[in-house]
Amino acid sequence: MLDDMFDYIEHIRERPVWQPIPALVRASFNETLPTSPSSLGQAHRKFMTQVLPYAVGNSHPRFMGWVHGGGTAEGMLAEMLAAGLNANLGGRDQMPLEVEGQIVNWMRELFGFPDSANGLFVTGSSMANLIGVLVARTKALGKGVRKDGLREQADTLTAYAATSAHSCVSKAMDMSGLGTRALRLVAVNDADQMDVQSLSRMIAADRAAGFKPFLVVGTAGTVNTGSVDDLSAIAALAQQEHLWFHVDGALGGLGMMAPDIRPRLRGIELADSIALDFHKWGQVPYDAGFFLVRDGADQLDTFASPAAYLTRYARGLAAGSPWPCDLGPDLSRGFRALKTWFTIVSHGTEKLGSAMSHSCALAQYMKDRIEACPELELMAPVALNIVCFRFRCLDADAVNAEIVADLHESGIAVPSATSVRDHTAIRAAIVNHRTVASDIDALLDAVLTFGRSRVLGSGEAQ
Ligand SMILES: *Cc1c(COP(=O)(O)O)cnc(C)c1O
């Protein structure tokens, strides 16, 4: 099995990035519940033939869809060790928690947070952003909100994020009971960054109308275009207005490891909390999201819940309070810290950072090629590692959506489709450390080929 996975990674370039799932393959996982065992070999064969060839393909260097990390062999091996150990990281006095604590300390160091800071591995930034909203809510209303619920406060608290913020921020408002209506979406400037003057005006208007602004979410790398909000300006306003300042750093937060990206994130060190994803630019295999908070006491206030069967003692296995289950919604938790630790120690932050810088350089290369080609049009500024563009033609929205599906089915390259200022765009998010310039060429050449043939096929004149 190990050999198979090493071969898979070693020869990933020779595979289609993705291929459509044949009906028979899909049906092979529509069986009834087995009552008797079959062999490990059978299960393995079925994995190799029916699952592995039809995965998303994000380990492939020409996968540039959505925002997916490429993973590493080191991370894969660590996952095997973690599964073998089968540690439950909900709490208790065990060395695996010290490994998680090591990552917490490293993140404190990376983001220049004080000793009071704490953090927690979670599924991904969707969960980390939810935790951010919940901690900010508890900070604004006091611990009593956990017992009493939001009640009439639900109608007065207001939060702010740019229109370019990830949809999970709005979902977090929904899940927290505050409601999506309480999230004010702030306009963006031409660079797709939050317009901080608009933010200031919206806060003032809300206060005048009797609302209680409590939270502003800035984004370090927006998911659609890769823009970075002016985090310093948001931090200053948040401090002046006494708002919790949370940064969604899912995509770009770990850019702190790259000397050329770090200055663009200035202000992130002033955040009250940060969400980030090791499974994107950090190249750690899925899933490895992380929440970092400036003052760990705020996180404890939000989640610690006493229970007799979770009583802490001064010695023995039940020592070592607080436990991770005091810091988030999960009790049982896997050992995500191990694959993250393996990835960081086996590469070091300089190498991880240079892979991030390289993906930004590739995005600039792609932008230059697009701007030099009259048949292509750049759709958004390229701030980090995301390029939005389209093939110029009549009925461009429909045609570009078709081009993206053509690319997927061809297996040549996988971008995703999005909408930029109400127009369909082809979006390439360059995250994988395996991607090189010839992969960008392959994607653009295929876009031109499919675009031209679609235009010719419809008899459309340019
Ligand atoms: C990916 C992403 C998220 C969601 O993170 P998950 O790890 O997928 O839950 C949130 N915000 C931004 C900016 C992202 O890129």
Coordinates of C-alpha atoms and ligand atoms in Angstrom, one line a residue:
M1 CA 0.0 0.0 0.0
L2 CA 2.9 2.3 0.8
D3 CA 4.5 1.5 -2.5
D4 CA 1.3 2.2 -4.3
M5 CA 1.0 5.7 -2.7
F6 CA 4.7 6.5 -3.4
D7 CA 4.1 5.5 -7.0
Y8 CA 1.0 7.6 -7.2
I9 CA 2.8 10.7 -6.0
E10 CA 5.9 10.0 -8.1
H11 CA 4.0 9.4 -11.3
I12 CA 1.1 11.9 -10.7
R13 CA 2.1 13.9 -13.7
E14 CA 1.4 11.0 -16.1
R15 CA -2.2 10.9 -14.9
P16 CA -5.2 12.9 -16.0
V17 CA -5.7 15.6 -13.3
W18 CA -9.3 14.4 -13.0
Q19 CA -11.5 12.0 -15.0
P20 CA -15.3 11.5 -15.1
I21 CA -16.5 8.7 -12.9
P22 CA -18.0 5.8 -15.0
A23 CA -21.4 4.7 -13.8
L24 CA -20.2 1.2 -13.0
V25 CA -17.4 2.6 -10.8
R26 CA -19.9 4.8 -9.0
A27 CA -22.3 1.9 -8.5
S28 CA -19.5 -0.2 -7.0
F29 CA -20.0 1.8 -3.8
N30 CA -23.7 1.2 -3.7
E31 CA -23.5 -2.1 -2.0
T32 CA -25.5 -3.4 1.0
L33 CA -23.9 -3.5 4.4
P34 CA -21.6 -6.5 4.6
T35 CA -22.2 -9.0 7.4
S36 CA -19.1 -11.1 6.8
P37 CA -15.5 -10.0 6.2
S38 CA -13.6 -9.8 3.0
S39 CA -9.9 -9.7 2.7
L40 CA -7.7 -6.7 3.1
G41 CA -6.3 -7.4 -0.4
Q42 CA -9.8 -7.1 -1.9
A43 CA -10.4 -3.8 -0.1
H44 CA -7.0 -2.5 -1.3
R45 CA -7.7 -3.6 -4.9
K46 CA -11.0 -1.9 -4.9
F47 CA -9.4 1.3 -3.6
M48 CA -6.8 1.2 -6.3
T49 CA -9.2 0.6 -9.1
Q50 CA -12.4 2.3 -8.1
V51 CA -11.3 5.1 -5.8
L52 CA -7.8 6.3 -6.4
P53 CA -8.2 7.1 -10.2
Y54 CA -11.3 9.1 -9.6
A55 CA -10.3 11.5 -6.8
V56 CA -10.3 15.3 -7.0
G57 CA -6.7 15.3 -8.2
N58 CA -5.3 18.1 -6.0
S59 CA -1.9 16.4 -5.7
H60 CA -1.5 16.9 -9.4
P61 CA 0.7 19.9 -10.5
R62 CA -2.0 21.0 -13.0
F63 CA -4.7 21.1 -10.4
M64 CA -5.5 24.8 -9.9
G65 CA -9.2 24.6 -9.0
W66 CA -10.7 26.3 -5.9
V67 CA -7.9 26.5 -3.3
H68 CA -6.5 23.1 -2.6
G69 CA -3.1 22.1 -1.3
G70 CA -0.9 19.4 -2.9
G71 CA 0.1 17.5 0.3
T72 CA 3.5 15.8 0.8
A73 CA 4.9 12.3 1.3
E74 CA 6.1 13.3 4.7
G75 CA 2.6 14.3 5.7
M76 CA 1.2 11.0 4.4
L77 CA 3.7 9.0 6.4
A78 CA 2.8 11.0 9.5
E79 CA -0.9 10.2 8.9
M80 CA 0.0 6.6 8.9
L81 CA 1.9 6.9 12.2
A82 CA -0.9 8.9 13.8
A83 CA -3.5 6.4 12.7
G84 CA -1.4 3.6 14.1
L85 CA -1.1 5.3 17.4
N86 CA -4.8 6.2 17.3
A87 CA -4.4 8.9 19.8
N88 CA -7.5 10.9 20.9
L89 CA -6.4 14.5 21.4
G90 CA -9.5 15.7 23.3
G91 CA -7.3 16.0 26.4
R92 CA -5.4 14.0 29.1
D93 CA -1.7 14.0 29.8
Q94 CA 0.0 12.7 26.7
M95 CA 2.9 13.6 24.5
P96 CA 0.8 14.0 21.3
L97 CA -0.7 17.1 23.0
E98 CA 2.8 18.5 23.4
V99 CA 3.2 18.1 19.7
E100 CA 0.1 20.1 19.2
G101 CA 1.4 22.6 21.8
Q102 CA 4.6 22.9 19.7
I103 CA 2.6 24.0 16.7
V104 CA 0.7 26.4 18.8
N105 CA 4.0 27.9 20.0
W106 CA 5.3 28.1 16.5
M107 CA 2.2 29.9 15.3
R108 CA 2.5 32.3 18.2
E109 CA 6.0 33.0 17.1
L110 CA 5.2 33.2 13.4
F111 CA 2.4 35.8 14.0
G112 CA 4.2 37.7 16.7
F113 CA 1.5 36.9 19.3
P114 CA 2.1 37.3 23.0
D115 CA 2.6 34.5 25.5
S116 CA -1.1 34.6 26.4
A117 CA -2.0 33.3 23.0
N118 CA -3.4 29.8 22.4
G119 CA -4.6 27.8 19.5
L120 CA -6.3 24.7 18.4
F121 CA -6.3 22.3 15.4
V122 CA -9.7 22.1 13.7
T123 CA -11.0 20.6 10.5
G124 CA -10.5 23.8 8.4
S125 CA -10.9 27.5 8.4
S126 CA -14.7 27.2 8.1
M127 CA -14.6 25.8 11.7
A128 CA -11.8 28.2 12.7
N129 CA -13.9 31.2 11.5
L130 CA -16.9 29.9 13.4
I131 CA -14.8 29.6 16.5
G132 CA -13.6 33.2 15.9
V133 CA -17.2 34.4 15.7
L134 CA -18.2 32.5 18.9
V135 CA -15.2 33.8 20.9
A136 CA -15.9 37.4 19.7
R137 CA -19.6 36.9 20.8
T138 CA -18.6 35.7 24.3
K139 CA -16.2 38.6 24.6
A140 CA -18.9 41.1 23.6
L141 CA -21.7 39.7 25.8
G142 CA -19.8 38.0 28.6
K143 CA -19.9 34.3 29.6
G144 CA -23.5 34.6 30.6
V145 CA -24.5 34.3 26.9
R146 CA -23.6 30.7 27.0
K147 CA -26.3 30.0 29.6
D148 CA -28.9 32.6 28.7
G149 CA -28.5 32.5 24.9
L150 CA -28.6 35.5 22.7
R151 CA -32.2 36.6 23.4
E152 CA -32.8 40.2 22.4
Q153 CA -29.0 40.7 21.9
A154 CA -29.3 38.7 18.7
D155 CA -31.1 41.6 17.1
T156 CA -28.4 44.2 18.1
L157 CA -25.0 42.7 17.6
T158 CA -23.5 43.5 14.2
A159 CA -20.3 42.1 12.5
Y160 CA -18.5 43.3 9.4
A161 CA -16.6 41.7 6.5
A162 CA -15.9 42.7 3.0
T163 CA -18.1 41.5 0.1
S164 CA -15.0 39.5 -0.9
A165 CA -15.0 37.5 2.4
H166 CA -15.4 33.7 2.2
S167 CA -19.0 32.5 2.5
C168 CA -18.1 30.5 5.6
V169 CA -18.0 33.8 7.5
S170 CA -21.7 34.3 6.8
K171 CA -22.3 30.7 7.6
A172 CA -20.6 31.2 10.9
M173 CA -22.9 34.0 11.7
D174 CA -25.8 31.7 10.8
M175 CA -24.6 28.8 13.0
S176 CA -23.8 31.1 15.9
G177 CA -27.4 32.1 16.1
L178 CA -26.5 35.8 15.3
G179 CA -27.9 35.4 11.8
T180 CA -26.5 36.3 8.5
R181 CA -28.4 39.6 8.5
A182 CA -26.2 40.8 11.4
L183 CA -23.2 40.5 9.0
R184 CA -22.7 43.8 7.2
L185 CA -20.9 43.3 3.9
V186 CA -18.5 46.2 3.3
A187 CA -17.8 47.4 -0.2
V188 CA -14.4 46.6 -1.8
N189 CA -12.1 48.9 -3.8
D190 CA -10.7 48.3 -7.2
A191 CA -8.1 46.0 -5.7
D192 CA -10.9 43.8 -4.2
Q193 CA -9.9 44.9 -0.7
M194 CA -12.3 46.0 2.0
D195 CA -13.0 49.8 1.8
V196 CA -12.1 50.8 5.3
Q197 CA -13.8 54.2 5.0
S198 CA -17.0 52.4 4.2
L199 CA -16.5 50.2 7.2
S200 CA -16.1 53.2 9.4
R201 CA -19.2 54.8 8.0
M202 CA -21.2 51.6 8.4
I203 CA -20.1 51.2 12.0
A204 CA -21.1 54.8 12.8
A205 CA -24.5 54.4 11.1
D206 CA -25.2 51.1 13.0
R207 CA -24.3 52.7 16.3
A208 CA -26.5 55.6 15.6
A209 CA -29.4 53.2 14.8
G210 CA -28.9 51.4 18.2
F211 CA -26.9 48.4 17.0
K212 CA -23.8 47.1 18.8
P213 CA -20.9 46.5 16.4
F214 CA -18.7 43.7 17.9
L215 CA -16.6 42.1 15.2
V216 CA -14.7 42.8 12.0
V217 CA -13.3 40.1 9.9
G218 CA -10.4 40.9 7.6
T219 CA -9.1 38.5 5.0
A220 CA -5.5 37.7 4.3
G221 CA -6.0 36.3 0.8
T222 CA -9.5 36.4 -0.5
V223 CA -10.7 33.1 -1.9
N224 CA -12.0 34.6 -5.2
T225 CA -9.1 36.8 -6.3
G226 CA -6.3 36.5 -3.7
S227 CA -6.6 40.1 -2.6
V228 CA -5.3 41.0 0.9
D229 CA -7.3 43.5 3.0
D230 CA -5.5 46.4 4.5
L231 CA -5.1 44.6 7.8
S232 CA -3.3 47.4 9.6
A233 CA -6.0 49.9 8.8
I234 CA -8.7 47.5 9.9
A235 CA -6.8 46.7 13.1
A236 CA -6.6 50.4 13.9
L237 CA -10.3 51.0 13.3
A238 CA -11.2 47.9 15.3
Q239 CA -9.1 49.1 18.2
Q240 CA -10.7 52.6 18.1
E241 CA -14.2 51.1 17.9
H242 CA -13.5 48.3 20.4
L243 CA -14.3 45.6 18.0
W244 CA -12.9 42.1 17.9
F245 CA -10.5 41.8 15.0
H246 CA -10.5 38.4 13.4
V247 CA -8.4 37.6 10.3
D248 CA -9.4 34.8 7.9
G249 CA -6.0 33.7 6.9
A250 CA -7.1 30.4 5.4
L251 CA -5.4 31.1 2.1
G252 CA -2.7 33.6 2.8
G253 CA -2.0 33.5 6.6
L254 CA 1.0 31.1 6.3
G255 CA 2.5 33.6 3.8
M256 CA 4.2 34.9 7.0
M257 CA 6.8 32.2 6.2
A258 CA 7.8 34.0 2.9
P259 CA 9.9 37.2 3.2
D260 CA 8.3 38.7 0.1
I261 CA 4.7 37.9 1.2
R262 CA 5.0 38.7 4.9
P263 CA 5.0 42.6 4.4
R264 CA 1.7 42.3 2.5
L265 CA 0.1 40.8 5.6
R266 CA 1.2 43.6 7.8
G267 CA -1.4 44.2 10.6
I268 CA -2.2 40.4 11.0
E269 CA 0.0 40.5 14.1
L270 CA -2.6 42.9 15.6
A271 CA -5.5 40.5 15.2
D272 CA -7.4 39.2 18.2
S273 CA -7.8 35.8 16.4
I274 CA -6.7 34.2 13.1
A275 CA -8.1 31.3 11.1
L276 CA -5.6 29.4 8.9
D277 CA -5.2 26.3 6.9
F278 CA -2.1 24.1 6.9
H279 CA -3.8 22.0 4.2
K280 CA -3.6 24.8 1.6
W281 CA -0.3 26.7 1.2
G282 CA 1.2 24.7 4.2
Q283 CA 1.0 21.6 2.0
V284 CA -0.1 19.4 4.9
P285 CA -2.5 16.6 3.8
Y286 CA -6.2 17.2 4.6
D287 CA -7.4 18.1 7.0
A288 CA -5.5 20.6 9.1
G289 CA -7.2 23.9 9.9
F290 CA -6.1 26.0 12.8
F291 CA -7.4 28.7 15.1
L292 CA -5.1 31.1 16.9
V293 CA -6.3 33.5 19.6
R294 CA -4.4 36.4 21.2
D295 CA -5.6 35.7 24.7
G296 CA -6.3 32.1 25.4
A297 CA -8.6 33.0 28.3
D298 CA -11.2 34.2 25.8
Q299 CA -11.2 30.9 24.1
L300 CA -11.6 29.0 27.4
D301 CA -14.4 31.4 28.4
T302 CA -16.2 30.4 25.2
F303 CA -15.9 26.6 25.3
A304 CA -14.8 25.2 28.7
S305 CA -17.6 23.1 30.1
P306 CA -17.2 21.0 33.3
A307 CA -18.4 17.4 33.3
A308 CA -17.9 14.7 36.0
Y309 CA -16.4 12.2 33.6
L310 CA -13.9 14.8 32.3
T311 CA -12.7 15.8 35.8
R312 CA -9.0 16.9 35.9
Y313 CA -6.6 15.7 38.5
A314 CA -3.2 16.9 39.7
R315 CA -1.5 13.7 38.6
G316 CA -2.0 10.6 36.5
L317 CA -3.4 10.6 33.0
A318 CA -6.2 13.0 33.8
A319 CA -3.7 15.8 34.5
G320 CA -2.6 18.7 32.2
S321 CA -5.7 20.9 32.2
P322 CA -6.8 22.8 30.2
W323 CA -7.5 20.3 27.5
P324 CA -8.3 21.0 23.8
C325 CA -11.9 20.0 24.5
D326 CA -12.0 23.3 26.6
L327 CA -11.0 25.3 23.6
G328 CA -13.5 24.3 20.9
P329 CA -16.6 22.2 20.1
D330 CA -14.9 18.9 19.6
L331 CA -14.2 16.3 22.4
S332 CA -12.7 13.4 20.4
R333 CA -10.0 14.7 18.1
G334 CA -7.4 13.2 15.8
F335 CA -3.7 13.9 15.7
R336 CA -3.6 16.5 13.0
A337 CA -0.6 18.1 14.7
L338 CA 1.7 15.2 13.7
K339 CA 1.5 15.6 9.9
T340 CA 1.8 19.3 10.4
W341 CA 4.9 18.9 12.6
F342 CA 6.4 16.4 10.1
T343 CA 5.8 18.8 7.3
I344 CA 7.4 21.7 9.1
V345 CA 10.4 19.9 10.5
S346 CA 11.2 18.0 7.3
H347 CA 11.1 21.2 5.1
G348 CA 11.5 24.2 7.4
T349 CA 9.7 27.5 7.0
E350 CA 12.2 28.8 4.4
K351 CA 11.4 26.1 1.9
L352 CA 7.7 26.1 2.7
G353 CA 7.7 29.9 2.3
S354 CA 9.7 29.7 -1.0
A355 CA 7.0 27.3 -2.4
M356 CA 4.4 30.0 -1.6
S357 CA 6.5 32.7 -3.2
H358 CA 7.0 30.5 -6.2
S359 CA 3.2 30.1 -6.6
C360 CA 2.9 33.9 -6.6
A361 CA 5.6 34.2 -9.2
L362 CA 3.8 31.6 -11.4
A363 CA 0.6 33.7 -11.0
Q364 CA 2.5 36.7 -12.3
Y365 CA 3.9 34.7 -15.1
M366 CA 0.3 33.6 -16.0
K367 CA -0.9 37.2 -15.8
D368 CA 1.8 38.3 -18.2
R369 CA 1.0 35.6 -20.7
I370 CA -2.7 36.5 -20.5
E371 CA -2.0 40.2 -21.0
A372 CA 0.2 39.4 -23.9
C373 CA -2.5 37.3 -25.6
P374 CA -5.3 39.2 -27.4
E375 CA -7.7 36.3 -27.1
L376 CA -7.5 36.3 -23.3
E377 CA -8.6 38.9 -20.8
L378 CA -7.4 39.3 -17.2
M379 CA -10.5 39.7 -14.9
A380 CA -9.0 40.7 -11.6
P381 CA -5.7 42.1 -10.2
V382 CA -3.3 39.3 -9.2
A383 CA -2.2 40.0 -5.7
L384 CA -1.1 36.6 -4.5
N385 CA -1.5 33.2 -6.2
I386 CA -4.9 33.4 -7.9
V387 CA -5.5 34.4 -11.5
C388 CA -9.0 35.1 -12.9
F389 CA -9.3 35.5 -16.6
R390 CA -11.5 34.6 -19.6
F391 CA -11.4 33.7 -23.2
R392 CA -12.7 36.7 -25.2
C393 CA -15.8 35.9 -27.3
L394 CA -19.5 36.6 -27.8
D395 CA -21.6 35.0 -25.0
A396 CA -18.4 34.8 -22.9
D397 CA -20.1 33.8 -19.7
A398 CA -21.6 30.7 -21.1
V399 CA -18.6 29.8 -23.3
N400 CA -16.1 30.2 -20.4
A401 CA -18.1 28.0 -18.2
E402 CA -18.0 25.4 -20.9
I403 CA -14.3 25.8 -21.4
V404 CA -13.8 25.0 -17.7
A405 CA -15.9 21.8 -18.0
D406 CA -14.0 20.9 -21.2
L407 CA -10.7 21.3 -19.3
H408 CA -11.9 19.1 -16.4
E409 CA -13.1 16.3 -18.7
S410 CA -9.9 16.5 -20.8
G411 CA -7.8 15.8 -17.7
I412 CA -5.3 18.3 -19.0
A413 CA -5.7 20.9 -16.2
V414 CA -8.3 21.8 -13.6
P415 CA -9.1 25.4 -12.9
S416 CA -12.5 26.3 -11.5
A417 CA -15.1 28.8 -12.7
T418 CA -16.2 31.8 -10.7
S419 CA -17.9 35.1 -11.1
V420 CA -15.9 38.3 -11.1
R421 CA -18.0 41.5 -11.2
D422 CA -20.9 39.5 -12.5
H423 CA -19.0 37.8 -15.3
T424 CA -17.9 34.2 -15.5
A425 CA -14.2 33.9 -15.1
I426 CA -11.8 31.0 -15.3
R427 CA -10.0 30.9 -11.9
A428 CA -6.6 29.3 -11.4
A429 CA -5.4 29.1 -7.7
I430 CA -1.8 28.0 -7.7
V431 CA -1.3 26.3 -4.4
N432 CA 0.5 23.0 -5.1
H433 CA 4.3 23.0 -4.6
R434 CA 4.6 20.7 -7.6
T435 CA 3.3 23.2 -10.1
V436 CA 5.8 24.7 -12.6
A437 CA 5.7 27.2 -15.5
S438 CA 5.0 24.5 -18.1
D439 CA 1.8 23.6 -16.2
I440 CA 0.6 27.2 -16.5
D441 CA 1.4 27.0 -20.3
A442 CA -0.5 23.7 -20.6
L443 CA -3.6 25.3 -18.9
L444 CA -3.5 28.4 -21.1
D445 CA -2.9 26.5 -24.3
A446 CA -5.8 24.2 -23.5
V447 CA -8.0 27.2 -22.8
L448 CA -7.2 28.7 -26.2
T449 CA -7.7 25.4 -28.0
F450 CA -11.1 24.7 -26.3
G451 CA -12.1 28.4 -26.7
R452 CA -11.3 28.5 -30.4
S453 CA -13.0 25.3 -31.1
R454 CA -16.2 26.3 -29.2
V455 CA -16.3 29.6 -31.1
L456 CA -15.7 27.9 -34.5
G457 CA -18.2 25.2 -33.6
S458 CA -20.9 27.8 -33.0
G459 CA -20.0 29.6 -36.2
E460 CA -19.5 32.7 -34.2
A461 CA -17.4 35.5 -35.7
Q462 CA -15.0 37.4 -33.5
Ligands
LIG1 C1 -10.6 27.8 2.0 C2 -11.0 29.0 2.6 C3 -11.9 29.0 3.7 C4 -12.5 27.8 4.1 O1 -11.6 26.9 4.7 P1 -11.8 25.4 4.8 O2 -10.5 24.9 5.3 O3 -12.1 24.9 3.4 O4 -12.9 25.1 5.7 C5 -12.2 30.2 4.3 N1 -11.7 31.4 3.8 C6 -10.8 31.4 2.8 C7 -10.3 32.7 2.4 C8 -10.5 30.3 2.2 O5 -9.6 30.3 1.1

